[in-house]
Amino acid sequence: MKKVTGIGGIFFKCKDPKALKEWYKTHLGIDINEYGASFKWKDIADANPKSSLIWSPSPETTNYFEPSAREFMINYTVDDLEALVKQLKKEGVTILDDIETYDFGKFIHILDIEENKIELWEPKQ
């Protein structure tokens, strides 16, 4: 079973998310939205966009990354989140919450062996 298919997002803490977003917009031309930025990616052999990667600065006081003590969280895309979660449970992986479904896909959070919080995302096709 293929597990992770790509990186869906990079989330990190910073002192002033609004100022940081503005800096990246002004100096690097990144198109910023309320969450940060969305970068489209595609397979080199196919000119059509496949998905996007979210770049998202968060306030350094956010508790969204807890129970991890890290200042970042990576979101990985997967093909079949429900099957993967069943397999991870059998393997003793720490599952932090239940699968939640939104307009843009299904999500769940897990911990790796160093207690880094990981977000798994099955994008809506």
mmCIF file of N, CA, C and O in Angstrom, residues 3 32 39 49 51 59 61 67 78 80 90-91 94 110 114 118:
data_model
loop_
_atom_site.group_PDB
_atom_site.id
_atom_site.type_symbol
_atom_site.label_atom_id
_atom_site.label_comp_id
_atom_site.label_asym_id
_atom_site.label_seq_id
_atom_site.Cartn_x
_atom_site.Cartn_y
_atom_site.Cartn_z
ATOM 1 N N LYS A 3 1.715 4.829 0.895
ATOM 2 C CA LYS A 3 1.282 5.593 2.061
ATOM 3 C C LYS A 3 1.283 7.085 1.764
ATOM 4 O O LYS A 3 0.253 7.661 1.457
ATOM 5 N N ILE A 32 -0.071 35.906 -1.152
ATOM 6 C CA ILE A 32 -0.467 35.558 0.211
ATOM 7 C C ILE A 32 -1.987 35.568 0.363
ATOM 8 O O ILE A 32 -2.669 36.433 -0.175
ATOM 9 N N PHE A 39 1.008 26.855 -3.175
ATOM 10 C CA PHE A 39 1.846 26.638 -4.344
ATOM 11 C C PHE A 39 1.339 25.428 -5.111
ATOM 12 O O PHE A 39 1.256 24.327 -4.551
ATOM 13 N N PRO A 49 -1.700 20.975 -13.383
ATOM 14 C CA PRO A 49 -1.467 20.997 -11.928
ATOM 15 C C PRO A 49 -2.113 19.786 -11.254
ATOM 16 O O PRO A 49 -3.207 19.383 -11.622
ATOM 17 N N SER A 51 -1.859 19.276 -7.529
ATOM 18 C CA SER A 51 -2.305 19.638 -6.189
ATOM 19 C C SER A 51 -1.579 20.915 -5.781
ATOM 20 O O SER A 51 -0.981 21.577 -6.611
ATOM 21 N N PRO A 59 1.120 32.091 14.627
ATOM 22 C CA PRO A 59 1.654 32.806 15.796
ATOM 23 C C PRO A 59 2.487 31.859 16.661
ATOM 24 O O PRO A 59 2.161 30.677 16.793
ATOM 25 N N THR A 61 2.526 31.594 19.621
ATOM 26 C CA THR A 61 1.734 31.165 20.780
ATOM 27 C C THR A 61 0.693 30.103 20.422
ATOM 28 O O THR A 61 -0.024 29.644 21.302
ATOM 29 N N PRO A 67 0.508 17.938 20.815
ATOM 30 C CA PRO A 67 1.415 17.922 21.953
ATOM 31 C C PRO A 67 2.893 18.044 21.595
ATOM 32 O O PRO A 67 3.742 18.030 22.471
ATOM 33 N N VAL A 78 -1.927 11.759 1.299
ATOM 34 C CA VAL A 78 -2.071 10.310 1.200
ATOM 35 C C VAL A 78 -3.231 9.993 0.255
ATOM 36 O O VAL A 78 -4.093 10.834 0.027
ATOM 37 N N ASP A 80 -5.377 7.038 0.589
ATOM 38 C CA ASP A 80 -6.501 6.389 1.263
ATOM 39 C C ASP A 80 -6.293 6.518 2.774
ATOM 40 O O ASP A 80 -5.715 5.643 3.408
ATOM 41 N N LYS A 90 -2.626 -0.564 13.882
ATOM 42 C CA LYS A 90 -2.080 -1.923 14.059
ATOM 43 C C LYS A 90 -0.586 -1.878 14.385
ATOM 44 O O LYS A 90 -0.081 -2.736 15.093
ATOM 45 N N GLU A 91 0.106 -0.874 13.853
ATOM 46 C CA GLU A 91 1.545 -0.745 14.048
ATOM 47 C C GLU A 91 1.899 0.017 15.328
ATOM 48 O O GLU A 91 3.064 0.239 15.618
ATOM 49 N N THR A 94 0.927 6.519 17.392
ATOM 50 C CA THR A 94 0.046 7.378 18.191
ATOM 51 C C THR A 94 -0.836 8.206 17.267
ATOM 52 O O THR A 94 -0.344 9.006 16.468
ATOM 53 N N ILE A 110 -1.082 12.598 13.758
ATOM 54 C CA ILE A 110 -0.355 11.516 14.415
ATOM 55 C C ILE A 110 0.944 12.080 14.997
ATOM 56 O O ILE A 110 1.298 13.226 14.733
ATOM 57 N N GLU A 114 9.663 10.789 17.596
ATOM 58 C CA GLU A 114 10.270 11.899 18.347
ATOM 59 C C GLU A 114 9.214 12.906 18.797
ATOM 60 O O GLU A 114 9.531 14.021 19.192
ATOM 61 N N ILE A 118 2.305 15.308 13.082
ATOM 62 C CA ILE A 118 2.209 15.189 11.634
ATOM 63 C C ILE A 118 0.737 15.253 11.257
ATOM 64 O O ILE A 118 -0.098 14.618 11.901
#
